[in-house]
Coordinates of N, CA and C in Angstrom, one line a residue:
Chain A
X1 N 153.6 80.3 76.8 CA 153.0 78.9 76.3 C 151.6 79.2 75.7
X2 N 152.0 79.0 74.1 CA 150.8 79.0 73.1 C 149.8 78.2 73.4
X3 N 149.9 76.9 74.1 CA 149.0 76.0 73.7 C 149.0 75.3 72.7
X4 N 147.8 75.3 71.8 CA 147.8 74.5 70.5 C 147.5 75.7 69.4
X5 N 148.4 75.8 68.7 CA 148.1 76.8 67.4 C 147.8 76.3 66.3
X6 N 147.1 76.8 65.0 CA 146.5 76.6 64.1 C 146.6 77.6 63.1
X7 N 147.2 77.0 61.6 CA 147.1 77.9 60.6 C 146.7 77.1 59.4
X8 N 146.1 77.7 58.5 CA 145.5 79.1 58.4 C 144.2 79.6 59.2
X9 N 143.8 80.4 59.5 CA 142.3 80.8 60.2 C 141.3 80.4 59.2
X10 N 141.6 80.9 57.9 CA 140.5 80.8 56.8 C 141.1 80.1 55.7
X11 N 140.6 79.4 55.0 CA 140.9 79.1 53.6 C 139.7 78.8 52.6
X12 N 140.3 79.2 51.3 CA 138.9 78.8 50.4 C 139.9 78.2 49.2
X13 N 139.2 76.8 48.9 CA 139.8 76.2 47.9 C 139.0 75.9 46.9
X14 N 139.5 75.4 45.7 CA 138.7 75.0 44.6 C 138.6 73.2 44.6
X15 N 137.6 72.8 44.0 CA 137.3 71.3 44.3 C 138.8 70.7 43.4
X16 N 139.3 69.9 43.9 CA 140.7 69.0 43.3 C 141.9 69.7 43.7
X17 N 142.0 71.0 44.5 CA 143.0 71.6 45.0 C 143.7 70.7 46.2
X18 N 144.7 70.9 46.5 CA 145.2 70.2 47.9 C 145.8 71.7 48.8
X19 N 146.1 71.2 50.0 CA 146.4 71.8 50.9 C 147.0 70.9 52.2
X20 N 147.5 71.9 52.9 CA 148.0 71.3 54.1 C 147.8 72.1 55.2
X21 N 146.7 71.9 56.2 CA 146.3 72.7 57.6 C 147.4 72.2 58.7
X22 N 147.9 73.4 59.1 CA 149.2 73.2 60.0 C 148.5 73.3 61.4
X23 N 149.4 72.4 62.5 CA 149.0 72.5 63.8 C 150.3 72.1 64.5
X24 N 150.3 72.9 65.7 CA 151.7 72.8 66.7 C 151.3 72.9 68.0
X25 N 151.8 72.4 69.1 CA 151.4 72.3 70.3 C 152.8 72.4 71.1
X26 N 152.8 73.2 72.1 CA 154.2 73.4 72.9 C 153.9 72.9 74.5
X27 N 153.0 72.0 74.6 CA 152.9 71.3 75.7 C 153.4 69.9 75.9
X28 N 154.1 69.3 74.9 CA 154.9 68.1 75.0 C 154.0 66.9 75.0
X29 N 152.8 67.1 74.5 CA 152.0 66.2 74.5 C 152.1 64.8 73.5
X30 N 152.1 63.7 73.8 CA 152.2 62.8 72.9 C 151.0 62.4 71.9
X31 N 149.8 62.6 72.3 CA 148.6 62.3 71.9 C 148.3 63.7 71.2
X32 N 148.1 63.6 69.8 CA 147.2 64.9 69.0 C 146.1 64.6 68.0
X33 N 145.3 65.2 67.8 CA 144.2 64.8 67.0 C 143.7 65.9 66.2
X34 N 143.1 65.3 65.1 CA 142.2 66.3 64.2 C 140.8 65.9 64.2
X35 N 140.1 67.1 64.2 CA 138.5 66.9 64.3 C 138.0 67.8 63.2
X36 N 137.0 67.5 62.8 CA 136.1 68.4 61.9 C 134.6 68.7 62.6
X37 N 134.1 70.0 62.5 CA 133.1 70.4 63.2 C 131.9 70.8 62.0
X38 N 130.9 70.0 62.0 CA 129.8 70.1 61.0 C 128.6 70.6 61.7
X39 N 127.8 71.4 61.4 CA 126.6 71.9 62.1 C 125.7 70.7 62.3
X40 N 125.2 70.6 64.0 CA 124.3 69.5 64.3 C 125.0 68.1 64.3
X41 N 126.5 68.3 64.2 CA 127.1 66.8 64.3 C 128.0 66.7 65.4
X42 N 128.3 68.0 66.1 CA 129.7 68.0 67.1 C 130.8 67.8 66.5
X43 N 131.8 67.2 66.9 CA 133.0 67.3 66.3 C 133.2 65.7 66.3
X44 N 134.0 65.3 64.9 CA 134.2 64.0 64.5 C 135.7 64.0 64.2
X45 N 136.1 62.9 64.9 CA 137.5 62.5 64.9 C 138.1 62.0 63.4
X46 N 139.0 62.7 63.0 CA 139.3 62.6 61.5 C 140.7 61.5 61.7
X47 N 141.6 61.9 62.1 CA 143.0 61.2 62.5 C 143.7 61.6 63.9
X48 N 144.5 60.3 64.3 CA 145.1 60.7 65.6 C 146.6 60.3 65.7
X49 N 147.2 60.8 66.7 CA 148.5 60.3 66.8 C 149.1 60.2 68.0
X50 N 149.6 58.8 68.4 CA 150.0 58.7 69.6 C 151.5 59.0 70.2
X51 N 152.1 59.4 69.0 CA 153.5 60.1 69.3 C 154.2 60.2 67.9
X52 N 155.3 60.7 67.8 CA 156.0 60.8 66.4 C 156.1 59.6 65.8
X53 N 155.8 59.7 64.5 CA 155.9 58.5 63.7 C 154.8 57.4 63.9
X54 N 153.8 57.8 64.6 CA 152.6 56.8 64.8 C 151.3 57.4 64.5
X55 N 150.7 57.1 63.6 CA 148.9 58.2 63.2 C 148.4 56.5 63.2
X56 N 147.1 56.9 63.3 CA 146.0 56.1 62.9 C 144.5 57.0 62.6
X57 N 143.8 56.0 62.0 CA 142.6 56.7 61.7 C 141.5 56.7 62.7
X58 N 140.7 57.8 62.3 CA 139.5 58.0 63.3 C 138.1 57.6 62.7
X59 N 137.3 58.4 63.0 CA 135.7 58.3 62.7 C 135.6 58.6 60.9
X60 N 136.2 59.5 60.6 CA 136.1 60.1 59.3 C 137.3 60.5 58.5
X61 N 138.0 59.5 57.9 CA 139.5 59.5 57.7 C 139.6 59.9 56.2
X62 N 138.4 59.3 55.4 CA 138.6 59.4 54.1 C 139.0 61.0 53.2
X63 N 140.0 60.9 52.5 CA 140.3 62.0 51.9 C 141.0 63.1 52.7
X64 N 141.7 62.5 53.9 CA 142.8 63.3 54.4 C 144.1 62.4 55.0
X65 N 145.0 63.0 54.9 CA 146.5 62.2 55.2 C 146.9 63.1 56.3
X66 N 147.7 62.3 57.3 CA 148.7 62.9 58.5 C 149.9 62.5 58.5
X67 N 150.7 63.1 59.3 CA 152.1 62.3 59.6 C 152.7 63.3 60.8
X68 N 153.5 62.4 61.3 CA 153.9 63.0 62.6 C 155.3 62.6 62.9
X69 N 156.2 63.8 62.4 CA 157.5 63.7 62.6 C 158.3 64.2 63.7
X70 N 157.3 65.3 64.2 CA 158.1 65.6 65.7 C 156.8 65.8 66.6
X71 N 157.4 65.6 68.0 CA 156.0 65.7 69.0 C 155.3 67.0 68.8
X72 N 156.1 67.9 68.3 CA 155.2 69.4 68.4 C 154.2 69.5 67.3
X73 N 154.6 69.0 65.9 CA 153.6 69.2 64.8 C 152.9 67.9 64.5
X74 N 151.6 68.5 63.9 CA 150.9 67.5 63.5 C 149.8 68.3 62.1
X75 N 150.4 68.0 60.9 CA 149.6 68.7 60.0 C 148.5 67.7 59.3
X76 N 147.6 68.1 58.8 CA 146.5 67.3 58.3 C 146.4 67.9 56.6
X77 N 146.6 66.9 55.6 CA 146.7 67.1 54.4 C 145.4 66.8 53.6
X78 N 145.1 67.7 52.6 CA 143.9 67.3 51.9 C 144.5 66.9 50.5
X79 N 144.1 65.8 50.1 CA 144.8 65.4 48.8 C 144.2 66.0 47.5
X80 N 142.8 66.0 47.6 CA 142.0 66.7 46.6 C 140.6 67.2 47.0
X81 N 140.7 68.4 47.3 CA 139.5 69.0 47.9 C 138.2 68.8 47.6
X82 N 137.2 68.5 48.1 CA 135.8 68.1 47.6 C 134.8 69.1 48.4
X83 N 133.7 69.6 48.0 CA 132.8 70.5 48.4 C 132.2 69.9 50.0
X84 N 132.1 68.4 50.1 CA 132.1 67.8 51.5 C 133.1 68.1 52.3
X85 N 134.0 68.5 52.0 CA 135.1 68.7 53.2 C 135.2 70.2 53.7
X86 N 134.2 71.1 52.9 CA 133.9 72.5 53.7 C 133.3 72.1 55.0
X87 N 134.3 72.7 55.9 CA 134.0 72.6 57.4 C 134.8 73.2 58.2
X88 N 134.8 73.2 59.7 CA 135.7 73.9 60.5 C 136.4 72.9 61.1
X89 N 137.8 73.0 61.1 CA 139.1 71.6 61.7 C 139.6 72.2 62.7
X90 N 139.5 71.3 63.7 CA 140.2 71.5 65.0 C 141.3 70.6 65.3
X91 N 142.4 71.1 65.7 CA 143.5 70.1 66.2 C 143.5 70.3 67.4
X92 N 143.6 69.0 68.4 CA 143.9 69.1 69.8 C 145.0 68.3 70.2
X93 N 145.5 68.3 71.7 CA 146.6 67.9 72.1 C 145.8 67.1 73.4
X94 N 146.5 65.9 73.8 CA 145.6 65.4 75.0 C 146.7 65.1 76.2
X95 N 146.2 65.7 77.2 CA 147.1 65.4 78.5 C 146.8 63.9 78.6
X96 N 148.2 63.4 78.8 CA 148.3 61.8 78.6 C 147.7 61.2 79.8
X97 N 147.4 61.8 81.0 CA 147.1 61.2 82.2 C 145.6 61.3 82.1
X98 N 144.8 60.6 83.2 CA 143.3 60.4 83.4 C 142.9 61.8 84.0
X99 N 141.8 62.6 83.4 CA 140.7 62.3 82.9 C 141.1 62.2 81.3
X100 N 142.3 62.6 80.8 CA 142.4 62.9 79.3 C 142.0 64.0 78.8
X101 N 142.4 65.0 79.4 CA 141.6 66.5 78.7 C 142.2 66.9 77.6
X102 N 141.6 67.4 76.7 CA 141.9 67.7 75.5 C 142.0 69.3 75.6
X103 N 143.2 69.9 74.8 CA 143.2 71.3 74.6 C 143.1 71.6 72.9
X104 N 142.1 72.7 72.8 CA 142.2 72.6 71.0 C 142.6 74.0 70.7
X105 N 143.1 74.0 69.4 CA 143.4 75.2 68.8 C 142.0 76.0 68.5
X106 N 142.5 77.1 67.6 CA 141.5 78.2 67.7 C 140.5 77.9 66.2
X107 N 141.0 76.6 65.4 CA 140.3 76.2 64.5 C 141.0 76.5 63.0
X108 N 140.4 76.1 62.1 CA 140.6 76.4 60.4 C 139.4 76.3 59.7
X109 N 138.6 77.5 59.3 CA 137.5 77.3 58.6 C 137.8 77.3 57.0
X110 N 137.4 76.0 56.3 CA 137.6 75.7 55.1 C 136.5 75.8 54.3
X111 N 136.5 76.4 53.0 CA 135.5 76.4 52.3 C 136.1 75.7 51.0
X112 N 135.3 74.9 50.6 CA 135.8 74.5 49.2 C 134.7 74.6 48.1
X113 N 135.1 75.2 47.1 CA 134.0 75.4 45.9 C 134.1 74.7 44.9
Chain B
X1 N 129.2 51.2 70.5 CA 130.1 52.0 70.8 C 129.8 53.5 71.9
X2 N 131.0 54.3 72.1 CA 130.4 55.3 73.0 C 129.6 56.2 72.2
X3 N 128.8 56.8 72.8 CA 127.9 58.2 72.5 C 127.4 59.0 73.6
X4 N 127.0 60.1 73.0 CA 126.8 61.3 73.9 C 125.6 62.1 73.5
X5 N 124.5 61.9 74.0 CA 123.2 62.8 73.5 C 123.0 64.0 74.2
X6 N 122.8 65.2 73.6 CA 122.6 66.5 74.3 C 121.3 67.0 73.8
X7 N 120.6 67.8 74.8 CA 119.5 68.3 74.7 C 119.7 69.1 73.2
X8 N 118.6 69.2 72.6 CA 118.6 69.9 71.1 C 118.5 71.3 71.6
X9 N 119.3 72.3 70.8 CA 118.9 73.5 71.1 C 118.0 74.1 69.6
X10 N 118.1 75.6 69.3 CA 118.9 76.3 70.3 C 117.7 76.6 71.5
X11 N 118.8 77.1 72.7 CA 117.8 77.5 73.8 C 118.2 79.2 74.1
X12 N 117.2 79.5 74.5 CA 117.2 81.1 74.4 C 116.5 81.7 76.0
X13 N 117.3 82.1 76.8 CA 117.1 82.6 77.9 C 117.3 84.1 78.3
X14 N 116.6 84.7 79.2 CA 116.6 85.9 79.8 C 117.9 86.0 80.7
X15 N 118.6 87.0 80.6 CA 119.6 87.2 81.8 C 119.0 87.0 83.1
X16 N 119.7 86.1 84.0 CA 119.4 85.8 85.3 C 118.6 84.8 85.4
X17 N 117.9 84.2 84.3 CA 117.5 83.1 84.5 C 118.2 81.8 84.5
X18 N 117.6 80.6 85.1 CA 118.2 79.2 85.5 C 118.4 78.5 84.1
X19 N 119.6 78.1 84.0 CA 120.1 77.3 82.7 C 120.2 75.4 83.1
X20 N 119.6 74.9 82.4 CA 120.0 73.5 82.4 C 120.0 73.0 81.2
X21 N 121.1 72.0 80.8 CA 121.3 71.6 79.5 C 121.6 70.1 79.7
X22 N 120.5 69.2 79.5 CA 120.6 67.8 79.6 C 121.7 67.0 78.7
X23 N 122.7 66.3 79.5 CA 123.3 65.5 78.5 C 123.4 64.1 79.1
X24 N 123.3 62.8 78.4 CA 123.3 61.6 78.7 C 124.3 60.9 77.9
X25 N 124.9 59.8 78.4 CA 125.8 59.2 77.8 C 125.7 57.6 77.8
X26 N 126.4 56.9 76.6 CA 126.4 55.4 76.6 C 127.8 55.0 76.6
X27 N 128.5 54.4 77.3 CA 129.8 54.0 77.2 C 129.9 52.6 78.5
X28 N 130.9 51.9 78.2 CA 131.5 50.8 79.1 C 132.1 51.4 80.1
X29 N 132.3 50.8 80.9 CA 133.2 51.3 82.3 C 132.9 52.5 82.8
X30 N 133.9 53.3 83.3 CA 133.6 54.6 84.1 C 134.5 55.8 83.2
X31 N 133.9 56.3 82.1 CA 134.4 57.3 81.4 C 134.7 58.5 82.1
X32 N 135.4 59.6 81.7 CA 135.7 60.5 82.2 C 134.5 61.6 81.4
X33 N 134.1 62.4 82.1 CA 133.0 63.4 81.3 C 133.4 65.0 81.4
X34 N 133.0 65.5 80.3 CA 133.3 67.0 80.1 C 132.2 68.0 79.9
X35 N 132.1 69.3 79.9 CA 131.5 70.2 79.3 C 132.6 71.1 78.5
X36 N 132.6 71.2 77.4 CA 133.3 72.4 76.8 C 132.6 73.4 76.2
X37 N 133.1 74.9 75.8 CA 132.2 75.8 75.4 C 132.7 76.6 74.3
X38 N 132.3 76.9 73.3 CA 132.6 77.2 72.3 C 131.8 78.7 71.8
X39 N 132.8 79.8 72.2 CA 132.1 81.1 72.0 C 132.7 81.6 70.3
X40 N 131.8 82.3 69.9 CA 131.6 82.7 68.4 C 133.1 83.0 68.1
X41 N 133.2 82.1 66.9 CA 134.6 82.4 65.9 C 135.7 81.8 66.9
X42 N 135.4 80.9 68.0 CA 137.0 80.5 68.5 C 136.8 78.8 68.7
X43 N 137.8 78.6 69.4 CA 137.8 77.1 69.7 C 137.2 76.5 70.5
X44 N 137.3 75.4 71.1 CA 136.7 74.9 72.2 C 137.5 74.9 73.7
X45 N 136.5 75.5 74.6 CA 137.5 75.6 75.9 C 136.8 74.6 76.8
X46 N 137.8 74.1 77.8 CA 137.1 73.1 78.6 C 136.4 74.1 79.6
X47 N 135.3 73.8 79.8 CA 134.5 74.4 81.1 C 134.5 73.7 82.3
X48 N 134.2 72.4 82.2 CA 134.3 71.6 83.7 C 134.6 70.2 83.4
X49 N 134.8 69.5 84.5 CA 135.0 68.1 84.2 C 134.8 67.3 85.3
X50 N 134.6 65.7 85.1 CA 134.4 65.0 86.4 C 135.0 63.5 86.0
X51 N 135.6 62.8 86.9 CA 136.4 61.4 86.5 C 135.4 60.4 87.2
X52 N 134.6 60.4 88.0 CA 134.0 59.2 88.8 C 132.5 59.8 89.4
X53 N 131.7 58.5 89.4 CA 130.3 58.7 90.1 C 130.5 59.6 91.3
X54 N 129.5 60.5 91.1 CA 128.9 61.6 92.2 C 130.0 62.9 92.1
X55 N 131.0 62.8 91.4 CA 132.0 63.7 91.1 C 131.2 65.0 90.9
X56 N 131.3 66.3 91.3 CA 130.6 67.5 90.8 C 131.9 68.3 90.1
X57 N 131.6 68.8 88.9 CA 132.6 69.7 88.3 C 131.7 71.0 88.3
X58 N 132.6 72.0 88.4 CA 132.2 73.4 88.3 C 133.2 74.5 88.2
X59 N 132.7 75.5 87.7 CA 133.7 76.6 87.0 C 132.7 77.6 86.7
X60 N 133.1 78.9 87.0 CA 132.2 80.0 86.3 C 130.8 80.3 86.9
X61 N 130.4 79.4 87.8 CA 128.8 79.3 88.3 C 128.5 78.4 87.6
X62 N 129.0 77.4 86.7 CA 128.3 76.3 85.9 C 128.8 75.2 87.1
X63 N 127.8 74.2 86.9 CA 128.1 72.8 87.7 C 127.5 71.7 86.8
X64 N 128.0 70.8 87.0 CA 127.6 69.5 86.3 C 127.9 68.1 87.4
X65 N 126.9 67.4 87.5 CA 127.4 65.9 88.5 C 127.4 64.8 87.6
X66 N 128.2 63.9 87.8 CA 128.5 62.8 87.3 C 127.5 61.5 87.7
X67 N 126.2 61.3 87.1 CA 125.5 60.4 87.6 C 125.5 59.0 87.0
X68 N 126.1 58.1 87.5 CA 126.4 56.9 87.1 C 125.2 56.2 86.8
X69 N 124.3 56.3 88.0 CA 122.9 55.4 87.9 C 121.9 55.9 86.7
X70 N 122.1 57.2 86.5 CA 121.2 57.6 85.1 C 122.2 57.9 83.8
X71 N 123.4 57.6 84.0 CA 124.3 58.0 83.0 C 124.2 59.2 82.4
X72 N 124.3 60.2 83.3 CA 123.9 61.7 82.8 C 124.9 62.5 83.3
X73 N 125.1 63.8 82.8 CA 126.0 64.9 83.4 C 125.4 66.2 82.9
X74 N 124.5 66.4 83.4 CA 123.5 67.9 83.2 C 124.4 69.0 83.5
X75 N 124.3 70.2 82.6 CA 125.0 71.2 83.0 C 123.9 72.2 83.6
X76 N 124.2 73.1 84.7 CA 123.3 74.0 85.3 C 123.9 75.2 85.7
X77 N 123.4 76.4 85.8 CA 124.0 77.6 86.0 C 122.7 78.3 86.5
X78 N 122.8 78.9 87.9 CA 121.8 79.4 88.8 C 121.3 80.9 88.0
X79 N 121.9 81.4 87.5 CA 121.8 82.9 86.9 C 123.0 83.3 85.5
X80 N 122.0 83.0 84.4 CA 123.0 83.1 83.4 C 123.1 84.6 82.9
X81 N 124.1 85.1 82.3 CA 124.5 86.4 81.9 C 124.4 86.4 80.2
X82 N 124.5 87.5 79.8 CA 124.7 87.7 78.4 C 126.1 87.1 77.7
X83 N 127.1 87.3 78.4 CA 128.4 86.6 78.2 C 128.5 85.0 78.1
X84 N 127.5 84.4 78.5 CA 127.5 83.1 78.6 C 126.9 82.7 77.1
X85 N 126.4 83.5 76.4 CA 126.1 82.8 75.0 C 126.9 82.3 74.3
X86 N 126.7 81.2 74.1 CA 127.8 80.2 73.3 C 127.0 79.0 72.7
X87 N 128.1 77.8 72.3 CA 127.6 76.6 72.0 C 128.3 75.6 73.1
X88 N 127.5 75.0 73.7 CA 128.0 74.0 75.1 C 127.8 72.5 74.5
X89 N 129.2 71.8 74.5 CA 129.4 70.4 73.8 C 129.6 69.7 75.4
X90 N 129.0 68.6 75.3 CA 129.2 67.5 76.6 C 130.0 66.3 75.6
X91 N 130.7 66.0 76.3 CA 132.0 64.9 75.9 C 132.4 63.8 76.8
X92 N 132.5 62.7 76.3 CA 133.2 61.7 77.3 C 134.5 61.3 76.8
X93 N 135.3 60.7 77.7 CA 136.8 60.1 77.3 C 136.9 58.9 78.2
X94 N 137.4 57.7 77.5 CA 137.8 56.7 78.1 C 139.4 56.3 78.0
X95 N 139.7 57.0 76.9 CA 141.2 56.9 76.9 C 141.7 58.4 76.1
X96 N 143.0 58.2 76.0 CA 143.8 59.5 75.3 C 143.3 59.6 73.6
X97 N 142.9 58.5 73.2 CA 142.8 58.6 71.6 C 141.7 59.4 71.5
X98 N 140.6 59.6 71.9 CA 139.7 60.9 71.7 C 138.7 61.1 72.5
X99 N 138.1 62.3 72.4 CA 136.8 62.7 72.9 C 135.6 62.3 72.0
X100 N 134.7 61.8 72.8 CA 133.2 61.5 71.8 C 132.6 62.6 72.2
X101 N 131.9 63.3 71.3 CA 130.9 64.7 71.7 C 129.8 64.5 71.4
X102 N 128.9 65.3 72.3 CA 127.7 65.4 71.8 C 127.3 66.5 70.6
X103 N 126.2 66.5 70.1 CA 126.0 67.5 68.9 C 126.2 69.1 68.9
X104 N 126.1 69.3 70.5 CA 126.3 70.8 70.8 C 124.9 71.4 71.1
X105 N 124.8 72.6 71.9 CA 123.6 73.1 72.4 C 123.9 74.7 72.3
X106 N 123.3 75.3 71.2 CA 123.4 76.6 71.2 C 122.4 77.4 72.4
X107 N 123.3 78.1 73.3 CA 122.5 79.0 74.3 C 122.8 80.4 73.7
X108 N 121.5 81.0 73.7 CA 121.5 82.7 73.6 C 120.9 83.2 74.9
X109 N 121.8 84.4 75.4 CA 120.9 84.8 76.8 C 120.8 86.3 76.3
X110 N 119.5 86.9 76.4 CA 119.0 88.0 76.2 C 119.1 88.8 77.3
X111 N 119.0 90.3 77.0 CA 119.5 91.1 78.2 C 118.4 91.4 78.6

């Protein structure tokens, strides 16, 4: 049981490049989320999904796209990378029952130059 | 909207010292409350949780009590170890949609 996995662990992009951050979970959770972590700001929600085919925006969605074709996978796409997207990205899946405990992946550290 | 306010860090303690990290929240209804811990270079791990007023969450010697009257969920440990050095996040949830996090508190424990 791997929980939540993310790839890659590190990535460096040039401004304007695009890429996809991968996330997968094996707990059969319907809810999955993407967060970014910046110094002094905690984690902020980018996008989330309540099941295959259903996604919605979080607090900071601009510059990111998501899709959810299967329960297991929830990739995050950066359309045209900007230095402001330099951050650590975490994927999480949520236990559907209260207290809605979230399980996090190990993170992807992205640098945009 | 929902918000979580955490004690600002960094916090530096000597081994075996008593730890308190303050956390207060703003939310309607009865949110679930969490403390997550992030060790260097790793993701977030759930440390403890509480789901209703006066619940006490505990794990690995850490404790926190859900205080509805003061909207607080302070993290405590009686005797910290060097291995407790990490960033600690207080968070709340009212639905499966998202967790609302505090800004995190960096704890360093010196031998």
